[in-house]
Amino acid sequence: MNHRQFKGFLKDMEAECRDIPYHSTVRWLSRGKVLDVFSAIHEEISLFLEMKGEEMHCLKDINWITDLAFLADITMHLNNVNLSLKGKGQLIVDMHDQIKAFMEKLRLFERQMNNGHLTFFNRLASLNYLKLLLSAITKQS
């Protein structure tokens, strides 16, 4: 019943996503997609829970939301490297190169994040943009 109501709520809110898988038996690759969807509609989830008389304070905690966005982004990168390692006919040398390349990518991510560049972290970048916008609006008031 709640799931059907939630899907209707998302449709009414014209949310970015129309549903979120809620079964715990999701494969780990799909969990990255669940994180991405959850991150995209966390505000709608919070509103829905408030309408039901329940509240999850973490959905309003900017630090928790930032961690969620980072987790969704990094899991997407992990999923991509995992998918690149799958398939028949791959040589171990090629797979080793892909893993080494991913490790270099992680170092690049770290350097860029330390410099405030979120190019490879879409969810985190959009959240950061919103935080900056809210900060600017607050300063003008």
mmCIF file with all atom_site columns, N, CA and C in Angstrom, residues 19-87:
data_model
loop_
_atom_site.group_PDB
_atom_site.id
_atom_site.type_symbol
_atom_site.label_atom_id
_atom_site.label_alt_id
_atom_site.label_comp_id
_atom_site.label_asym_id
_atom_site.label_entity_id
_atom_site.label_seq_id
_atom_site.pdbx_PDB_ins_code
_atom_site.Cartn_x
_atom_site.Cartn_y
_atom_site.Cartn_z
_atom_site.occupancy
_atom_site.B_iso_or_equiv
_atom_site.pdbx_formal_charge
_atom_site.auth_seq_id
_atom_site.auth_comp_id
_atom_site.auth_asym_id
_atom_site.auth_atom_id
_atom_site.pdbx_PDB_model_num
ATOM 1   N N  . ASP A 1 19 ? 10.135 5.726   -9.239  1.00 0.00 ? 19 ASP A N  1
ATOM 2   C CA . ASP A 1 19 ? 10.063 4.603   -8.316  1.00 0.00 ? 19 ASP A CA 1
ATOM 3   C C  . ASP A 1 19 ? 11.466 4.306   -7.803  1.00 0.00 ? 19 ASP A C  1
ATOM 4   N N  . ILE A 1 20 ? 11.526 3.563   -6.722  1.00 0.00 ? 20 ILE A N  1
ATOM 5   C CA . ILE A 1 20 ? 12.800 3.119   -6.183  1.00 0.00 ? 20 ILE A CA 1
ATOM 6   C C  . ILE A 1 20 ? 12.634 1.664   -5.757  1.00 0.00 ? 20 ILE A C  1
ATOM 7   N N  . PRO A 1 21 ? 13.545 0.803   -6.181  1.00 0.00 ? 21 PRO A N  1
ATOM 8   C CA . PRO A 1 21 ? 13.454 -0.591  -5.745  1.00 0.00 ? 21 PRO A CA 1
ATOM 9   C C  . PRO A 1 21 ? 13.572 -0.662  -4.224  1.00 0.00 ? 21 PRO A C  1
ATOM 10  N N  . TYR A 1 22 ? 12.738 -1.454  -3.605  1.00 0.00 ? 22 TYR A N  1
ATOM 11  C CA . TYR A 1 22 ? 12.751 -1.494  -2.151  1.00 0.00 ? 22 TYR A CA 1
ATOM 12  C C  . TYR A 1 22 ? 13.024 -2.881  -1.593  1.00 0.00 ? 22 TYR A C  1
ATOM 13  N N  . HIS A 1 23 ? 13.332 -3.829  -2.438  1.00 0.00 ? 23 HIS A N  1
ATOM 14  C CA . HIS A 1 23 ? 13.653 -5.169  -1.969  1.00 0.00 ? 23 HIS A CA 1
ATOM 15  C C  . HIS A 1 23 ? 15.116 -5.226  -1.515  1.00 0.00 ? 23 HIS A C  1
ATOM 16  N N  . SER A 1 24 ? 15.384 -5.977  -0.481  1.00 0.00 ? 24 SER A N  1
ATOM 17  C CA . SER A 1 24 ? 16.755 -6.080  0.020   1.00 0.00 ? 24 SER A CA 1
ATOM 18  C C  . SER A 1 24 ? 17.582 -7.104  -0.745  1.00 0.00 ? 24 SER A C  1
ATOM 19  N N  . THR A 1 25 ? 16.958 -7.804  -1.683  1.00 0.00 ? 25 THR A N  1
ATOM 20  C CA . THR A 1 25 ? 17.667 -8.844  -2.422  1.00 0.00 ? 25 THR A CA 1
ATOM 21  C C  . THR A 1 25 ? 18.258 -8.322  -3.723  1.00 0.00 ? 25 THR A C  1
ATOM 22  N N  . VAL A 1 26 ? 18.497 -7.036  -3.793  1.00 0.00 ? 26 VAL A N  1
ATOM 23  C CA . VAL A 1 26 ? 19.044 -6.425  -4.996  1.00 0.00 ? 26 VAL A CA 1
ATOM 24  C C  . VAL A 1 26 ? 20.516 -6.811  -5.135  1.00 0.00 ? 26 VAL A C  1
ATOM 25  N N  . ARG A 1 27 ? 20.945 -7.147  -6.337  1.00 0.00 ? 27 ARG A N  1
ATOM 26  C CA . ARG A 1 27 ? 22.355 -7.458  -6.556  1.00 0.00 ? 27 ARG A CA 1
ATOM 27  C C  . ARG A 1 27 ? 23.203 -6.238  -6.263  1.00 0.00 ? 27 ARG A C  1
ATOM 28  N N  . TRP A 1 28 ? 24.473 -6.472  -5.927  1.00 0.00 ? 28 TRP A N  1
ATOM 29  C CA . TRP A 1 28 ? 25.297 -5.348  -5.489  1.00 0.00 ? 28 TRP A CA 1
ATOM 30  C C  . TRP A 1 28 ? 25.506 -4.328  -6.587  1.00 0.00 ? 28 TRP A C  1
ATOM 31  N N  . LEU A 1 29 ? 25.538 -4.743  -7.860  1.00 0.00 ? 29 LEU A N  1
ATOM 32  C CA . LEU A 1 29 ? 25.659 -3.758  -8.938  1.00 0.00 ? 29 LEU A CA 1
ATOM 33  C C  . LEU A 1 29 ? 24.435 -2.855  -8.991  1.00 0.00 ? 29 LEU A C  1
ATOM 34  N N  . SER A 1 30 ? 23.285 -3.440  -8.762  1.00 0.00 ? 30 SER A N  1
ATOM 35  C CA . SER A 1 30 ? 22.052 -2.665  -8.775  1.00 0.00 ? 30 SER A CA 1
ATOM 36  C C  . SER A 1 30 ? 21.956 -1.753  -7.565  1.00 0.00 ? 30 SER A C  1
ATOM 37  N N  . ARG A 1 31 ? 22.652 -2.100  -6.506  1.00 0.00 ? 31 ARG A N  1
ATOM 38  C CA . ARG A 1 31 ? 22.610 -1.252  -5.311  1.00 0.00 ? 31 ARG A CA 1
ATOM 39  C C  . ARG A 1 31 ? 23.135 0.141   -5.608  1.00 0.00 ? 31 ARG A C  1
ATOM 40  N N  . GLY A 1 32 ? 24.096 0.232   -6.516  1.00 0.00 ? 32 GLY A N  1
ATOM 41  C CA . GLY A 1 32 ? 24.583 1.545   -6.926  1.00 0.00 ? 32 GLY A CA 1
ATOM 42  C C  . GLY A 1 32 ? 23.484 2.357   -7.588  1.00 0.00 ? 32 GLY A C  1
ATOM 43  N N  . LYS A 1 33 ? 22.660 1.693   -8.377  1.00 0.00 ? 33 LYS A N  1
ATOM 44  C CA . LYS A 1 33 ? 21.528 2.375   -9.014  1.00 0.00 ? 33 LYS A CA 1
ATOM 45  C C  . LYS A 1 33 ? 20.492 2.783   -7.975  1.00 0.00 ? 33 LYS A C  1
ATOM 46  N N  . VAL A 1 34 ? 20.272 1.920   -6.985  1.00 0.00 ? 34 VAL A N  1
ATOM 47  C CA . VAL A 1 34 ? 19.340 2.262   -5.904  1.00 0.00 ? 34 VAL A CA 1
ATOM 48  C C  . VAL A 1 34 ? 19.852 3.480   -5.149  1.00 0.00 ? 34 VAL A C  1
ATOM 49  N N  . LEU A 1 35 ? 21.148 3.517   -4.857  1.00 0.00 ? 35 LEU A N  1
ATOM 50  C CA . LEU A 1 35 ? 21.737 4.680   -4.184  1.00 0.00 ? 35 LEU A CA 1
ATOM 51  C C  . LEU A 1 35 ? 21.554 5.942   -5.008  1.00 0.00 ? 35 LEU A C  1
ATOM 52  N N  . ASP A 1 36 ? 21.772 5.825   -6.320  1.00 0.00 ? 36 ASP A N  1
ATOM 53  C CA . ASP A 1 36 ? 21.633 6.976   -7.199  1.00 0.00 ? 36 ASP A CA 1
ATOM 54  C C  . ASP A 1 36 ? 20.196 7.490   -7.196  1.00 0.00 ? 36 ASP A C  1
ATOM 55  N N  . VAL A 1 37 ? 19.242 6.578   -7.299  1.00 0.00 ? 37 VAL A N  1
ATOM 56  C CA . VAL A 1 37 ? 17.828 6.975   -7.290  1.00 0.00 ? 37 VAL A CA 1
ATOM 57  C C  . VAL A 1 37 ? 17.460 7.567   -5.933  1.00 0.00 ? 37 VAL A C  1
ATOM 58  N N  . PHE A 1 38 ? 17.889 6.910   -4.854  1.00 0.00 ? 38 PHE A N  1
ATOM 59  C CA . PHE A 1 38 ? 17.592 7.414   -3.518  1.00 0.00 ? 38 PHE A CA 1
ATOM 60  C C  . PHE A 1 38 ? 18.165 8.814   -3.327  1.00 0.00 ? 38 PHE A C  1
ATOM 61  N N  . SER A 1 39 ? 19.398 9.006   -3.799  1.00 0.00 ? 39 SER A N  1
ATOM 62  C CA . SER A 1 39 ? 20.028 10.313  -3.701  1.00 0.00 ? 39 SER A CA 1
ATOM 63  C C  . SER A 1 39 ? 19.259 11.363  -4.503  1.00 0.00 ? 39 SER A C  1
ATOM 64  N N  . ALA A 1 40 ? 18.771 10.956  -5.659  1.00 0.00 ? 40 ALA A N  1
ATOM 65  C CA . ALA A 1 40 ? 18.050 11.893  -6.527  1.00 0.00 ? 40 ALA A CA 1
ATOM 66  C C  . ALA A 1 40 ? 16.721 12.335  -5.926  1.00 0.00 ? 40 ALA A C  1
ATOM 67  N N  . ILE A 1 41 ? 16.071 11.449  -5.166  1.00 0.00 ? 41 ILE A N  1
ATOM 68  C CA . ILE A 1 41 ? 14.728 11.770  -4.667  1.00 0.00 ? 41 ILE A CA 1
ATOM 69  C C  . ILE A 1 41 ? 14.655 11.802  -3.141  1.00 0.00 ? 41 ILE A C  1
ATOM 70  N N  . HIS A 1 42 ? 15.785 12.046  -2.481  1.00 0.00 ? 42 HIS A N  1
ATOM 71  C CA . HIS A 1 42 ? 15.765 12.037  -1.020  1.00 0.00 ? 42 HIS A CA 1
ATOM 72  C C  . HIS A 1 42 ? 14.820 13.089  -0.442  1.00 0.00 ? 42 HIS A C  1
ATOM 73  N N  . GLU A 1 43 ? 14.668 14.218  -1.101  1.00 0.00 ? 43 GLU A N  1
ATOM 74  C CA . GLU A 1 43 ? 13.750 15.251  -0.604  1.00 0.00 ? 43 GLU A CA 1
ATOM 75  C C  . GLU A 1 43 ? 12.306 14.773  -0.684  1.00 0.00 ? 43 GLU A C  1
ATOM 76  N N  . GLU A 1 44 ? 11.955 14.114  -1.790  1.00 0.00 ? 44 GLU A N  1
ATOM 77  C CA . GLU A 1 44 ? 10.608 13.594  -1.943  1.00 0.00 ? 44 GLU A CA 1
ATOM 78  C C  . GLU A 1 44 ? 10.333 12.494  -0.929  1.00 0.00 ? 44 GLU A C  1
ATOM 79  N N  . ILE A 1 45 ? 11.335 11.670  -0.659  1.00 0.00 ? 45 ILE A N  1
ATOM 80  C CA . ILE A 1 45 ? 11.186 10.611  0.344   1.00 0.00 ? 45 ILE A CA 1
ATOM 81  C C  . ILE A 1 45 ? 10.920 11.234  1.713   1.00 0.00 ? 45 ILE A C  1
ATOM 82  N N  . SER A 1 46 ? 11.673 12.285  2.032   1.00 0.00 ? 46 SER A N  1
ATOM 83  C CA . SER A 1 46 ? 11.496 12.978  3.306   1.00 0.00 ? 46 SER A CA 1
ATOM 84  C C  . SER A 1 46 ? 10.079 13.555  3.421   1.00 0.00 ? 46 SER A C  1
ATOM 85  N N  . LEU A 1 47 ? 9.594  14.204  2.357   1.00 0.00 ? 47 LEU A N  1
ATOM 86  C CA . LEU A 1 47 ? 8.229  14.764  2.369   1.00 0.00 ? 47 LEU A CA 1
ATOM 87  C C  . LEU A 1 47 ? 7.179  13.674  2.534   1.00 0.00 ? 47 LEU A C  1
ATOM 88  N N  . PHE A 1 48 ? 7.363  12.566  1.830   1.00 0.00 ? 48 PHE A N  1
ATOM 89  C CA . PHE A 1 48 ? 6.416  11.457  1.911   1.00 0.00 ? 48 PHE A CA 1
ATOM 90  C C  . PHE A 1 48 ? 6.359  10.907  3.331   1.00 0.00 ? 48 PHE A C  1
ATOM 91  N N  . LEU A 1 49 ? 7.521  10.717  3.947   1.00 0.00 ? 49 LEU A N  1
ATOM 92  C CA . LEU A 1 49 ? 7.548  10.214  5.315   1.00 0.00 ? 49 LEU A CA 1
ATOM 93  C C  . LEU A 1 49 ? 6.899  11.188  6.285   1.00 0.00 ? 49 LEU A C  1
ATOM 94  N N  . GLU A 1 50 ? 7.101  12.488  6.077   1.00 0.00 ? 50 GLU A N  1
ATOM 95  C CA . GLU A 1 50 ? 6.454  13.489  6.925   1.00 0.00 ? 50 GLU A CA 1
ATOM 96  C C  . GLU A 1 50 ? 4.936  13.412  6.790   1.00 0.00 ? 50 GLU A C  1
ATOM 97  N N  . MET A 1 51 ? 4.457  13.208  5.558   1.00 0.00 ? 51 MET A N  1
ATOM 98  C CA . MET A 1 51 ? 3.014  13.075  5.341   1.00 0.00 ? 51 MET A CA 1
ATOM 99  C C  . MET A 1 51 ? 2.457  11.854  6.070   1.00 0.00 ? 51 MET A C  1
ATOM 100 N N  . LYS A 1 52 ? 3.282  10.828  6.221   1.00 0.00 ? 52 LYS A N  1
ATOM 101 C CA . LYS A 1 52 ? 2.868  9.603   6.899   1.00 0.00 ? 52 LYS A CA 1
ATOM 102 C C  . LYS A 1 52 ? 3.055  9.699   8.413   1.00 0.00 ? 52 LYS A C  1
ATOM 103 N N  . GLY A 1 53 ? 3.539  10.842  8.889   1.00 0.00 ? 53 GLY A N  1
ATOM 104 C CA . GLY A 1 53 ? 3.741  11.027  10.320  1.00 0.00 ? 53 GLY A CA 1
ATOM 105 C C  . GLY A 1 53 ? 5.058  10.464  10.823  1.00 0.00 ? 53 GLY A C  1
ATOM 106 N N  . GLU A 1 54 ? 5.948  10.130  9.910   1.00 0.00 ? 54 GLU A N  1
ATOM 107 C CA . GLU A 1 54 ? 7.270  9.621   10.283  1.00 0.00 ? 54 GLU A CA 1
ATOM 108 C C  . GLU A 1 54 ? 8.306  10.615  9.792   1.00 0.00 ? 54 GLU A C  1
ATOM 109 N N  . GLU A 1 55 ? 9.445  10.585  10.429  1.00 0.00 ? 55 GLU A N  1
ATOM 110 C CA . GLU A 1 55 ? 10.490 11.501  10.000  1.00 0.00 ? 55 GLU A CA 1
ATOM 111 C C  . GLU A 1 55 ? 11.848 10.843  10.160  1.00 0.00 ? 55 GLU A C  1
ATOM 112 N N  . MET A 1 56 ? 12.681 11.051  9.184   1.00 0.00 ? 56 MET A N  1
ATOM 113 C CA . MET A 1 56 ? 14.068 10.598  9.262   1.00 0.00 ? 56 MET A CA 1
ATOM 114 C C  . MET A 1 56 ? 14.921 11.861  9.246   1.00 0.00 ? 56 MET A C  1
ATOM 115 N N  . HIS A 1 57 ? 15.474 12.203  10.380  1.00 0.00 ? 57 HIS A N  1
ATOM 116 C CA . HIS A 1 57 ? 16.236 13.445  10.506  1.00 0.00 ? 57 HIS A CA 1
ATOM 117 C C  . HIS A 1 57 ? 17.458 13.471  9.594   1.00 0.00 ? 57 HIS A C  1
ATOM 118 N N  . CYS A 1 58 ? 18.009 12.295  9.293   1.00 0.00 ? 58 CYS A N  1
ATOM 119 C CA . CYS A 1 58 ? 19.205 12.267  8.441   1.00 0.00 ? 58 CYS A CA 1
ATOM 120 C C  . CYS A 1 58 ? 18.903 12.810  7.045   1.00 0.00 ? 58 CYS A C  1
ATOM 121 N N  . LEU A 1 59 ? 17.652 12.708  6.591   1.00 0.00 ? 59 LEU A N  1
ATOM 122 C CA . LEU A 1 59 ? 17.300 13.208  5.260   1.00 0.00 ? 59 LEU A CA 1
ATOM 123 C C  . LEU A 1 59 ? 17.298 14.733  5.187   1.00 0.00 ? 59 LEU A C  1
ATOM 124 N N  . LYS A 1 60 ? 17.490 15.386  6.328   1.00 0.00 ? 60 LYS A N  1
ATOM 125 C CA . LYS A 1 60 ? 17.590 16.847  6.350   1.00 0.00 ? 60 LYS A CA 1
ATOM 126 C C  . LYS A 1 60 ? 18.971 17.314  6.810   1.00 0.00 ? 60 LYS A C  1
ATOM 127 N N  . ASP A 1 61 ? 19.819 16.362  7.140   1.00 0.00 ? 61 ASP A N  1
ATOM 128 C CA . ASP A 1 61 ? 21.177 16.666  7.603   1.00 0.00 ? 61 ASP A CA 1
ATOM 129 C C  . ASP A 1 61 ? 22.093 16.802  6.385   1.00 0.00 ? 61 ASP A C  1
ATOM 130 N N  . ILE A 1 62 ? 22.613 18.005  6.151   1.00 0.00 ? 62 ILE A N  1
ATOM 131 C CA . ILE A 1 62 ? 23.407 18.283  4.951   1.00 0.00 ? 62 ILE A CA 1
ATOM 132 C C  . ILE A 1 62 ? 24.667 17.421  4.893   1.00 0.00 ? 62 ILE A C  1
ATOM 133 N N  . ASN A 1 63 ? 25.255 17.102  6.034   1.00 0.00 ? 63 ASN A N  1
ATOM 134 C CA . ASN A 1 63 ? 26.442 16.233  6.030   1.00 0.00 ? 63 ASN A CA 1
ATOM 135 C C  . ASN A 1 63 ? 26.083 14.818  5.582   1.00 0.00 ? 63 ASN A C  1
ATOM 136 N N  . TRP A 1 64 ? 24.960 14.315  6.078   1.00 0.00 ? 64 TRP A N  1
ATOM 137 C CA . TRP A 1 64 ? 24.521 12.975  5.698   1.00 0.00 ? 64 TRP A CA 1
ATOM 138 C C  . TRP A 1 64 ? 24.174 12.939  4.206   1.00 0.00 ? 64 TRP A C  1
ATOM 139 N N  . ILE A 1 65 ? 23.489 13.964  3.731   1.00 0.00 ? 65 ILE A N  1
ATOM 140 C CA . ILE A 1 65 ? 23.102 14.036  2.322   1.00 0.00 ? 65 ILE A CA 1
ATOM 141 C C  . ILE A 1 65 ? 24.340 14.134  1.429   1.00 0.00 ? 65 ILE A C  1
ATOM 142 N N  . THR A 1 66 ? 25.344 14.885  1.870   1.00 0.00 ? 66 THR A N  1
ATOM 143 C CA . THR A 1 66 ? 26.603 14.990  1.123   1.00 0.00 ? 66 THR A CA 1
ATOM 144 C C  . THR A 1 66 ? 27.291 13.631  1.046   1.00 0.00 ? 66 THR A C  1
ATOM 145 N N  . ASP A 1 67 ? 27.322 12.915  2.164   1.00 0.00 ? 67 ASP A N  1
ATOM 146 C CA . ASP A 1 67 ? 27.909 11.572  2.166   1.00 0.00 ? 67 ASP A CA 1
ATOM 147 C C  . ASP A 1 67 ? 27.149 10.646  1.228   1.00 0.00 ? 67 ASP A C  1
ATOM 148 N N  . LEU A 1 68 ? 25.829 10.750  1.228   1.00 0.00 ? 68 LEU A N  1
ATOM 149 C CA . LEU A 1 68 ? 24.998 9.932   0.339   1.00 0.00 ? 68 LEU A CA 1
ATOM 150 C C  . LEU A 1 68 ? 25.314 10.226  -1.126  1.00 0.00 ? 68 LEU A C  1
ATOM 151 N N  . ALA A 1 69 ? 25.441 11.498  -1.466  1.00 0.00 ? 69 ALA A N  1
ATOM 152 C CA . ALA A 1 69 ? 25.756 11.881  -2.847  1.00 0.00 ? 69 ALA A CA 1
ATOM 153 C C  . ALA A 1 69 ? 27.122 11.333  -3.259  1.00 0.00 ? 69 ALA A C  1
ATOM 154 N N  . PHE A 1 70 ? 28.105 11.456  -2.375  1.00 0.00 ? 70 PHE A N  1
ATOM 155 C CA . PHE A 1 70 ? 29.436 10.913  -2.670  1.00 0.00 ? 70 PHE A CA 1
ATOM 156 C C  . PHE A 1 70 ? 29.365 9.401   -2.853  1.00 0.00 ? 70 PHE A C  1
ATOM 157 N N  . LEU A 1 71 ? 28.666 8.723   -1.962  1.00 0.00 ? 71 LEU A N  1
ATOM 158 C CA . LEU A 1 71 ? 28.550 7.269   -2.047  1.00 0.00 ? 71 LEU A CA 1
ATOM 159 C C  . LEU A 1 71 ? 27.877 6.846   -3.349  1.00 0.00 ? 71 LEU A C  1
ATOM 160 N N  . ALA A 1 72 ? 26.844 7.563   -3.756  1.00 0.00 ? 72 ALA A N  1
ATOM 161 C CA . ALA A 1 72 ? 26.163 7.247   -5.026  1.00 0.00 ? 72 ALA A CA 1
ATOM 162 C C  . ALA A 1 72 ? 27.121 7.436   -6.199  1.00 0.00 ? 72 ALA A C  1
ATOM 163 N N  . ASP A 1 73 ? 27.891 8.508   -6.182  1.00 0.00 ? 73 ASP A N  1
ATOM 164 C CA . ASP A 1 73 ? 28.835 8.774   -7.278  1.00 0.00 ? 73 ASP A CA 1
ATOM 165 C C  . ASP A 1 73 ? 29.961 7.750   -7.339  1.00 0.00 ? 73 ASP A C  1
ATOM 166 N N  . ILE A 1 74 ? 30.583 7.456   -6.201  1.00 0.00 ? 74 ILE A N  1
ATOM 167 C CA . ILE A 1 74 ? 31.724 6.538   -6.218  1.00 0.00 ? 74 ILE A CA 1
ATOM 168 C C  . ILE A 1 74 ? 31.269 5.128   -6.543  1.00 0.00 ? 74 ILE A C  1
ATOM 169 N N  . THR A 1 75 ? 30.067 4.761   -6.107  1.00 0.00 ? 75 THR A N  1
ATOM 170 C CA . THR A 1 75 ? 29.532 3.434   -6.439  1.00 0.00 ? 75 THR A CA 1
ATOM 171 C C  . THR A 1 75 ? 29.292 3.310   -7.932  1.00 0.00 ? 75 THR A C  1
ATOM 172 N N  . MET A 1 76 ? 28.872 4.397   -8.572  1.00 0.00 ? 76 MET A N  1
ATOM 173 C CA . MET A 1 76 ? 28.701 4.373   -10.027 1.00 0.00 ? 76 MET A CA 1
ATOM 174 C C  . MET A 1 76 ? 30.040 4.083   -10.713 1.00 0.00 ? 76 MET A C  1
ATOM 175 N N  . HIS A 1 77 ? 31.117 4.704   -10.236 1.00 0.00 ? 77 HIS A N  1
ATOM 176 C CA . HIS A 1 77 ? 32.439 4.451   -10.812 1.00 0.00 ? 77 HIS A CA 1
ATOM 177 C C  . HIS A 1 77 ? 32.871 3.005   -10.583 1.00 0.00 ? 77 HIS A C  1
ATOM 178 N N  . LEU A 1 78 ? 32.598 2.485   -9.395  1.00 0.00 ? 78 LEU A N  1
ATOM 179 C CA . LEU A 1 78 ? 32.921 1.086   -9.111  1.00 0.00 ? 78 LEU A CA 1
ATOM 180 C C  . LEU A 1 78 ? 32.115 0.140   -10.007 1.00 0.00 ? 78 LEU A C  1
ATOM 181 N N  . ASN A 1 79 ? 30.851 0.463   -10.217 1.00 0.00 ? 79 ASN A N  1
ATOM 182 C CA . ASN A 1 79 ? 30.015 -0.350  -11.108 1.00 0.00 ? 79 ASN A CA 1
ATOM 183 C C  . ASN A 1 79 ? 30.569 -0.348  -12.525 1.00 0.00 ? 79 ASN A C  1
ATOM 184 N N  . ASN A 1 80 ? 31.028 0.806   -12.971 1.00 0.00 ? 80 ASN A N  1
ATOM 185 C CA . ASN A 1 80 ? 31.581 0.901   -14.329 1.00 0.00 ? 80 ASN A CA 1
ATOM 186 C C  . ASN A 1 80 ? 32.822 0.036   -14.498 1.00 0.00 ? 80 ASN A C  1
ATOM 187 N N  . VAL A 1 81 ? 33.716 0.066   -13.511 1.00 0.00 ? 81 VAL A N  1
ATOM 188 C CA . VAL A 1 81 ? 34.919 -0.759  -13.630 1.00 0.00 ? 81 VAL A CA 1
ATOM 189 C C  . VAL A 1 81 ? 34.548 -2.241  -13.523 1.00 0.00 ? 81 VAL A C  1
ATOM 190 N N  . ASN A 1 82 ? 33.588 -2.555  -12.700 1.00 0.00 ? 82 ASN A N  1
ATOM 191 C CA . ASN A 1 82 ? 33.152 -3.936  -12.578 1.00 0.00 ? 82 ASN A CA 1
ATOM 192 C C  . ASN A 1 82 ? 32.568 -4.449  -13.901 1.00 0.00 ? 82 ASN A C  1
ATOM 193 N N  . LEU A 1 83 ? 31.760 -3.637  -14.534 1.00 0.00 ? 83 LEU A N  1
ATOM 194 C CA . LEU A 1 83 ? 31.182 -4.026  -15.828 1.00 0.00 ? 83 LEU A CA 1
ATOM 195 C C  . LEU A 1 83 ? 32.260 -4.202  -16.892 1.00 0.00 ? 83 LEU A C  1
ATOM 196 N N  . SER A 1 84 ? 33.298 -3.375  -16.828 1.00 0.00 ? 84 SER A N  1
ATOM 197 C CA . SER A 1 84 ? 34.366 -3.488  -17.821 1.00 0.00 ? 84 SER A CA 1
ATOM 198 C C  . SER A 1 84 ? 35.184 -4.765  -17.634 1.00 0.00 ? 84 SER A C  1
ATOM 199 N N  . LEU A 1 85 ? 35.132 -5.341  -16.444 1.00 0.00 ? 85 LEU A N  1
ATOM 200 C CA . LEU A 1 85 ? 35.871 -6.570  -16.171 1.00 0.00 ? 85 LEU A CA 1
ATOM 201 C C  . LEU A 1 85 ? 35.080 -7.832  -16.517 1.00 0.00 ? 85 LEU A C  1
ATOM 202 N N  . LYS A 1 86 ? 33.804 -7.666  -16.780 1.00 0.00 ? 86 LYS A N  1
ATOM 203 C CA . LYS A 1 86 ? 32.957 -8.817  -17.084 1.00 0.00 ? 86 LYS A CA 1
ATOM 204 C C  . LYS A 1 86 ? 33.023 -9.166  -18.562 1.00 0.00 ? 86 LYS A C  1
ATOM 205 N N  . GLY A 1 87 ? 32.596 -10.349 -18.848 1.00 0.00 ? 87 GLY A N  1
ATOM 206 C CA . GLY A 1 87 ? 32.519 -10.763 -20.245 1.00 0.00 ? 87 GLY A CA 1
ATOM 207 C C  . GLY A 1 87 ? 33.527 -11.843 -20.568 1.00 0.00 ? 87 GLY A C  1
#
